[in-house]
Structure formats: structure tokens, C-alpha cells
Coordinates of C-alpha atoms and ligand atoms in Angstrom, one line a residue:
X108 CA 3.7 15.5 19.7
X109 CA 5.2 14.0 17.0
X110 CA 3.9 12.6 13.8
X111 CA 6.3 10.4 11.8
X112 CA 5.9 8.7 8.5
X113 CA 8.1 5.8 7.6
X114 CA 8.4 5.2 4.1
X115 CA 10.1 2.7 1.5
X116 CA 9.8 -0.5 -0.4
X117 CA 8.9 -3.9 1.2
X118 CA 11.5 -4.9 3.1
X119 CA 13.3 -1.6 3.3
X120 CA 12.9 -2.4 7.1
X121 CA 9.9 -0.2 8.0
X122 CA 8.6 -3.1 10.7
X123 CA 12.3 -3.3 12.1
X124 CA 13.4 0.2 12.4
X125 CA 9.4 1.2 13.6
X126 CA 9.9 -0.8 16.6
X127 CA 13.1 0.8 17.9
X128 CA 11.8 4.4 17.6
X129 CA 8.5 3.1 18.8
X130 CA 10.0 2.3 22.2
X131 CA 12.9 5.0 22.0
X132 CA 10.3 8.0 21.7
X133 CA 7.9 6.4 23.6
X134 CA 4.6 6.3 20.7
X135 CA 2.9 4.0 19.5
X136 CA 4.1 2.2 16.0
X137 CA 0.8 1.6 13.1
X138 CA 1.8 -0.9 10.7
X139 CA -1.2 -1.3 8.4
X140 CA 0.2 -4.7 8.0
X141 CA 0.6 -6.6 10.7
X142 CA -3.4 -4.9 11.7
X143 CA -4.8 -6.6 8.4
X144 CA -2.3 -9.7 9.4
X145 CA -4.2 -9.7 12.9
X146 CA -7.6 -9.7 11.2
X147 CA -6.5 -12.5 8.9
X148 CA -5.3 -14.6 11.4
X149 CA -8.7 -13.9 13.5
X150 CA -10.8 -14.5 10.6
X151 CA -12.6 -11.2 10.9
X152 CA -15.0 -9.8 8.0
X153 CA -12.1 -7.4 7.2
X154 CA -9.7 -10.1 7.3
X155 CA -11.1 -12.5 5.0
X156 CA -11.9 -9.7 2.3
X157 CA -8.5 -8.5 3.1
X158 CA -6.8 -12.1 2.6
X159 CA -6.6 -12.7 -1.2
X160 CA -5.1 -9.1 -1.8
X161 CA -2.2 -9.8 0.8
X162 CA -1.5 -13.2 -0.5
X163 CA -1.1 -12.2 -4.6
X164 CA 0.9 -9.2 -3.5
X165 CA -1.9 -6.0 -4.1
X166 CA -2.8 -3.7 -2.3
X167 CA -5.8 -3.5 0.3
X168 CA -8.6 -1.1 -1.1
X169 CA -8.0 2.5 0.4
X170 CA -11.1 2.7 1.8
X171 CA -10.5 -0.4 4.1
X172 CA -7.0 1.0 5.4
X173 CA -8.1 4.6 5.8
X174 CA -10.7 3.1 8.5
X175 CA -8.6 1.3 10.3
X176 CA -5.7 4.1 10.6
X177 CA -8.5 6.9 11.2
X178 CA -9.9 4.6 14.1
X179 CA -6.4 3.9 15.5
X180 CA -5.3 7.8 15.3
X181 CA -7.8 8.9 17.7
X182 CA -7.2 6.4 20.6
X183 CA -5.6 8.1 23.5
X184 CA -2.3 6.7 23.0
X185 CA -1.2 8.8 19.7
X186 CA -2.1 12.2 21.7
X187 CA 1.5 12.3 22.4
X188 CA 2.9 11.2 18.6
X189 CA 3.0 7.9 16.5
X190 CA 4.9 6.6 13.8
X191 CA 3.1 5.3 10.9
X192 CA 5.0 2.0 9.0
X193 CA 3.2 0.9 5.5
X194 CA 0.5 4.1 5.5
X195 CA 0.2 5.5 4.0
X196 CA 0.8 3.7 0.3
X197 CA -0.9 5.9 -2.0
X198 CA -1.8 9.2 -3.0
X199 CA -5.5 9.0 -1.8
X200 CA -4.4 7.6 1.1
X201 CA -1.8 10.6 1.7
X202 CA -4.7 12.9 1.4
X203 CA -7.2 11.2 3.6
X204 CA -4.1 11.2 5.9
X205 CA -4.7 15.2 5.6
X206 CA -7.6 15.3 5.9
X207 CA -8.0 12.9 9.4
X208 CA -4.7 14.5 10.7
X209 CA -6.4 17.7 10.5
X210 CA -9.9 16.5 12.0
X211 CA -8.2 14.8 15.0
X212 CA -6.1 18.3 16.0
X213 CA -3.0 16.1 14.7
X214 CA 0.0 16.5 12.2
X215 CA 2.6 15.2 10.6
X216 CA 5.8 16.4 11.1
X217 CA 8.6 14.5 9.2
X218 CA 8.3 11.8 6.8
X219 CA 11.5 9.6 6.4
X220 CA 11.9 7.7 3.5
X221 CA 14.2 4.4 4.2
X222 CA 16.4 3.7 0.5
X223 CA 17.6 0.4 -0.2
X224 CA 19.2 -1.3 -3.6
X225 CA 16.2 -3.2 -5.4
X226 CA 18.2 -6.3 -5.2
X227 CA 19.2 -6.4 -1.4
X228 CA 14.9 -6.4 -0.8
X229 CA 14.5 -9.6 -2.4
X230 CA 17.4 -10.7 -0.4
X231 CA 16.1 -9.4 2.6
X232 CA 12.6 -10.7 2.5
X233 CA 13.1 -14.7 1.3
X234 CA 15.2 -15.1 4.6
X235 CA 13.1 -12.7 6.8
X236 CA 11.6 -14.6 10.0
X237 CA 9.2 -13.6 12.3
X238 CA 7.9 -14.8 16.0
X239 CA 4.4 -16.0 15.7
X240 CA 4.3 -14.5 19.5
X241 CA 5.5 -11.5 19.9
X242 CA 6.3 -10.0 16.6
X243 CA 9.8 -9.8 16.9
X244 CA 11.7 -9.8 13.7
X245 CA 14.6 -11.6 12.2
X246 CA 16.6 -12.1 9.1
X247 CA 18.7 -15.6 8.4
X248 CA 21.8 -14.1 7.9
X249 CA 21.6 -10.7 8.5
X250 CA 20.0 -10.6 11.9
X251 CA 19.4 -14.8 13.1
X252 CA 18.4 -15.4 16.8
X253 CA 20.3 -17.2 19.0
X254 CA 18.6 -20.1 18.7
X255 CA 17.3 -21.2 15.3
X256 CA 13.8 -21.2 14.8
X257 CA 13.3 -19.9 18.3
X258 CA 12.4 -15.9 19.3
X259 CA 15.5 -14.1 21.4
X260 CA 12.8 -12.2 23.0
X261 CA 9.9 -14.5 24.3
X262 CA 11.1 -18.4 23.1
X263 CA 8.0 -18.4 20.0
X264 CA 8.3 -20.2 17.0
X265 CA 9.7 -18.0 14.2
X266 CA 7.8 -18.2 10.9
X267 CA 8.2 -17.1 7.7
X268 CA 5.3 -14.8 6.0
X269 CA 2.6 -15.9 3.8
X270 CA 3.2 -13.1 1.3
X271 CA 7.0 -13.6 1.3
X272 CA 7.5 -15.9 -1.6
X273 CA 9.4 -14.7 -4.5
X274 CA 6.5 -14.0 -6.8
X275 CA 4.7 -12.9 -4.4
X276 CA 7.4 -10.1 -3.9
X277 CA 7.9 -9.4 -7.1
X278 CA 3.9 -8.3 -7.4
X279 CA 5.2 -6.1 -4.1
X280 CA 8.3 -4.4 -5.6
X281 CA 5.7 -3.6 -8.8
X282 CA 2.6 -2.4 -6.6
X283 CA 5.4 -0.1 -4.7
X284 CA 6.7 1.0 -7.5
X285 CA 3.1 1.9 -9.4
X286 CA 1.5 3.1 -6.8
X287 CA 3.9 4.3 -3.4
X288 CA 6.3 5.6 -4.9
X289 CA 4.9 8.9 -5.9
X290 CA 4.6 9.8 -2.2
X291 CA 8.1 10.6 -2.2
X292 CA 7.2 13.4 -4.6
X293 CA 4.3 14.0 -2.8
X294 CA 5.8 14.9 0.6
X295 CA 9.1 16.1 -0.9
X296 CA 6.6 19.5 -2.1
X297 CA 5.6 19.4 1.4
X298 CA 9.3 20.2 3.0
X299 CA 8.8 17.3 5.4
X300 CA 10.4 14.3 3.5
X301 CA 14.0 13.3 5.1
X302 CA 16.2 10.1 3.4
X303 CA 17.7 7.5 4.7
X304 CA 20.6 5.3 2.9
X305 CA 19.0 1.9 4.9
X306 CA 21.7 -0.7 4.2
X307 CA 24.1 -1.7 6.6
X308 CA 23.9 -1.8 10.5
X309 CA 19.9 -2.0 11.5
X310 CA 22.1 0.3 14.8
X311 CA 23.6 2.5 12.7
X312 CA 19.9 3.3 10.4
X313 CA 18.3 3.7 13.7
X314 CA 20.8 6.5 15.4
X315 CA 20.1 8.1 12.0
X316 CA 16.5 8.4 12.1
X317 CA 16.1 9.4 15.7
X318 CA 18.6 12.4 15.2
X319 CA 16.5 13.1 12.3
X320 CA 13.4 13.0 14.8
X321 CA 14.6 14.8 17.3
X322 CA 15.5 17.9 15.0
X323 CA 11.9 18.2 14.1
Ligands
AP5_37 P1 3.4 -4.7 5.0 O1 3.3 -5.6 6.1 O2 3.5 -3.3 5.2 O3 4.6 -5.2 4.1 P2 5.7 -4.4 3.1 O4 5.4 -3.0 2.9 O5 5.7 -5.3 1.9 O6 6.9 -4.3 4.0 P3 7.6 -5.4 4.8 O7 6.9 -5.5 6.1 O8 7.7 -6.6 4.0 O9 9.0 -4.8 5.0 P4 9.6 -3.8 6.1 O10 10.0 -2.6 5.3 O11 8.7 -3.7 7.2 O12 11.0 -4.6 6.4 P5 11.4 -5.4 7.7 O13 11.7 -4.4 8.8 O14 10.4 -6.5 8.0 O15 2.2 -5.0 4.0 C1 1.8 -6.3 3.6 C2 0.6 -6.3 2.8 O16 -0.5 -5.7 3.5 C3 0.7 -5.4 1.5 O17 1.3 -6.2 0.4 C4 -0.8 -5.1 1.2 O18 -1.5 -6.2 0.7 C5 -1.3 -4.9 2.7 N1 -1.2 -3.5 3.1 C6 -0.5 -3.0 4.2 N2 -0.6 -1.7 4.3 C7 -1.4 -1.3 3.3 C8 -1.8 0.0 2.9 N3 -1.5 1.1 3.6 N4 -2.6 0.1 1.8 C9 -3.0 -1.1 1.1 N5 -2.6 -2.3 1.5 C10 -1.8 -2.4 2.6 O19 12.8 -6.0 7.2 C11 12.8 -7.0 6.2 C12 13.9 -8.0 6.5 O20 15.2 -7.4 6.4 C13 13.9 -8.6 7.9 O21 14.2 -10.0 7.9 C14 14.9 -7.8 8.7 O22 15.5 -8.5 9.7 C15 15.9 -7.5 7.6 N6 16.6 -6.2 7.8 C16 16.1 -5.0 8.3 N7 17.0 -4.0 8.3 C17 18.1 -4.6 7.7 C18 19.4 -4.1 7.5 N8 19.8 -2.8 7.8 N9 20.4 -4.9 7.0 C19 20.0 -6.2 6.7 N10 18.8 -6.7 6.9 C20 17.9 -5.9 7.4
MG38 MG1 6.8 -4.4 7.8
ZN39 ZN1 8.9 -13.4 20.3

């Protein structure tokens, strides 16, 4: 079993570097936000109250996310690990973390925190590209698919997000700042928190963290 945490600002590459350890170990990846961008884009009750937060850059009410990781934790497939990727993003949400761990016979056992220069994010983020199919992600210069516009993976359309519009980001880089940022105290008292220096090759970030998996 393992439980990872990856932490770091938006666009620090949580998505990107989730879905490599996701299929390298084998568990499942939680992203908070592309669950909430699922709901959004099927309209649901969550989904619609979730909307307006997403769009001006804030973040969802604990509450709403604690549900929807606590409900996720106890399906069958995290009973062998799971690597969480936005969650959680403050220090209530740390503790309810805890506190469902703990009630589902599960732990955490390494939180890596994923460093990158404030100005690279913005960088990062206006030219990030996503398939509307399959998820895949891209960046324009950094990381382009073959074809432009066009997945690698599965042929979708690639689209660029809602919430990544430069004031929109900026809201982001201020909400992490205010209110994530003093997990990396939080889990730093707890032994388990591991950094990453996340700029340069998306290969050479990922060998990284997986050694730093495996020698938990
Ligand atoms: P969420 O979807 O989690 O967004 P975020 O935290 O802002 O992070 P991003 O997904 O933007 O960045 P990332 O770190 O995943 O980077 P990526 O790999 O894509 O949350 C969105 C919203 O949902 C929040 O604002 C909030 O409203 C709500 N929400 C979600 N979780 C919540 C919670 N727990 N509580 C409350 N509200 C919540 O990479 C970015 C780009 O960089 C890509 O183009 C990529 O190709 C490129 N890239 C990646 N690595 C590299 C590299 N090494 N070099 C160059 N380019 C790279
Ligand atoms: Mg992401
Ligand atoms: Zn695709």
C-alpha cells in the first residue's frame, strides 16, 4: 500500500507527473480537479455550485471536496495505494485527510512537494492544452503533440481550460499561496514531506519521484 500526496502550485505539473506514477505503480491518481471538471461538464448539482468558484480562481468549499475524496478512498481500487493530485489544499482538508485515512484502515506515506519558479507557472499554464477525450496533457512549446490541435494518444481535440486565463491564474497563484501553502509546514512536522526541484525534463521529474516512492 502506498499513499502519496502530490503537492505544489498550479501548474507545478501535479496532473502530468500524477499520470506517469499512476500507471508506473499501478494506483489509481485523484485529482480533485478534473472530478469537479467532470461534474461541471455534466451539469451535476455539485457541478453547477462548484462552477463559479473554479472559473474566478477560488477554491471549492472543503466540505464539498472532502466528500468527494472520502467517497473515492473507499472504492476497491485504492486498497492497494493512490496518489492524490490537488488534495488536499488546505489545512482542514489535511486533517479530514487524517481523519478518513484513519477510518478507512489507510495512510499516507510520503507527500512530495513539486517546486517550480513563480514565473515559469504562468508560462506553463497560458500554453497548457488538454484532450477533451482522454485527458492527456500538453504544453505549446514545452511538450506539443505531433499534430497541432490533435491528441498523440487517442486523435481528440485539444482544448485549452476554462480557468486558465491570466487573471484567472493569478487568483490561483494567490489562493495557493494563502491557503496551500502552509501544508508544506504542515507535513514537514510530520517527517513525510519529500521536494522536488520540478523544472526541466517532465522524464527526468518523474525518475525522481518514483525513486523517492519506492524508498518509502
Ligand atoms: P486543479 O485542476 O487541481 O488545478 P491546479 O492546482 O491549479 O493545478 P493545475 O492542474 O493547473 O496544474 P498541475 O500542477 O496539474 O500542472 P500540469 O501537470 O497540468 O484545480 C482547479 C480548480 O478546482 C481550483 O482552482 C479549485 O477551484 C478547484 N479545486 C480542485 N481541487 C480542490 C481542492 N482540493 N479544494 C478546493 N478546490 C479545489 O502542468 C501544467 C502545464 O505545464 C502543462 O501544459 C504541462 O504540459 C506543462 N509541464 C508539466 N511539467 C513540465 C515541465 N517539467 N517542464 C515544462 N512544462 C511542463
Ligand atoms: Mg492538474
Ligand atoms: Zn486524448
Amino acid at each position: 500500500m502506498k499513499g502519496i500526496i502530490l503537492l505544489g502550485p498550479p501548474g507545478a505539473g501535479k496532473g502530468t507527473q500524477a499520470k506517469r506514477i499512476s500507471s508506473e505503480f499501478g494506483i489509481p491518481q485523484i485529482s480533485t480537479g478534473d472530478m469537479l471538471r467532470e461534474a461541471v461538464r455534466d451539469r451535476t448539482p455539485m457541478g453547477l455550485m462548484a462552477k463559479g468558484f473554479m472559473d474566478s480562481g477560488d477554491l471549492v468549499p472543503d466540505n464539498v471536496v472532502v466528500g468527494i475524496v472520502k467517497d473515492r478512498l473507499s472504492a476497491a481500487d485504492c486498497n492497494t495505494g493512490f496518489i492524490l493530485d490537488g488534495f488536499p489544499r488546505t489545512i482542514p482538508q489535511a486533517e479530514a485527510l487524517q481523519t478518513a485515512t484513519f477510518e478507512l484502515g489507510k495512510q499516507i506515506d510520503i507527500v512530495i512537494s513539486l517546486d517550480v519558479d513563480q514565473k515559469e507557472l504562468m508560462t506553463r499554464l497560458c500554453g497548457r492544452r488538454t484532450c477533451n477525450k482522454c485527458g492527456s496533457m500538453y504544453h505549446v512549446t514545452f511538450n506539443p503533440s505531433r499534430v497541432e490541435g490533435k491528441c498523440d494518444q487517442c486523435g481528440g481535440a485539444l482544448i485549452q481550460r476554462d480557468d486558465d486565463r491570466e487573471e484567472t491564474i493569478q487568483a490561483r497563484l494567490v489562493n495557493y499561496k494563502k491557503s496551500t501553502e502552509p501544508l508544506v509546514m504542515f507535513y514537514g512536522n510530520s517527517g513525510k514531506l519529500k521536494s522536488v526541484m520540478a523544472s526541466g525534463s517532465i522524464d527526468a521529474i518523474t525518475a525522481e519521484i518514483s525513486g523517492l516512492i519506492r524508498s518509502v
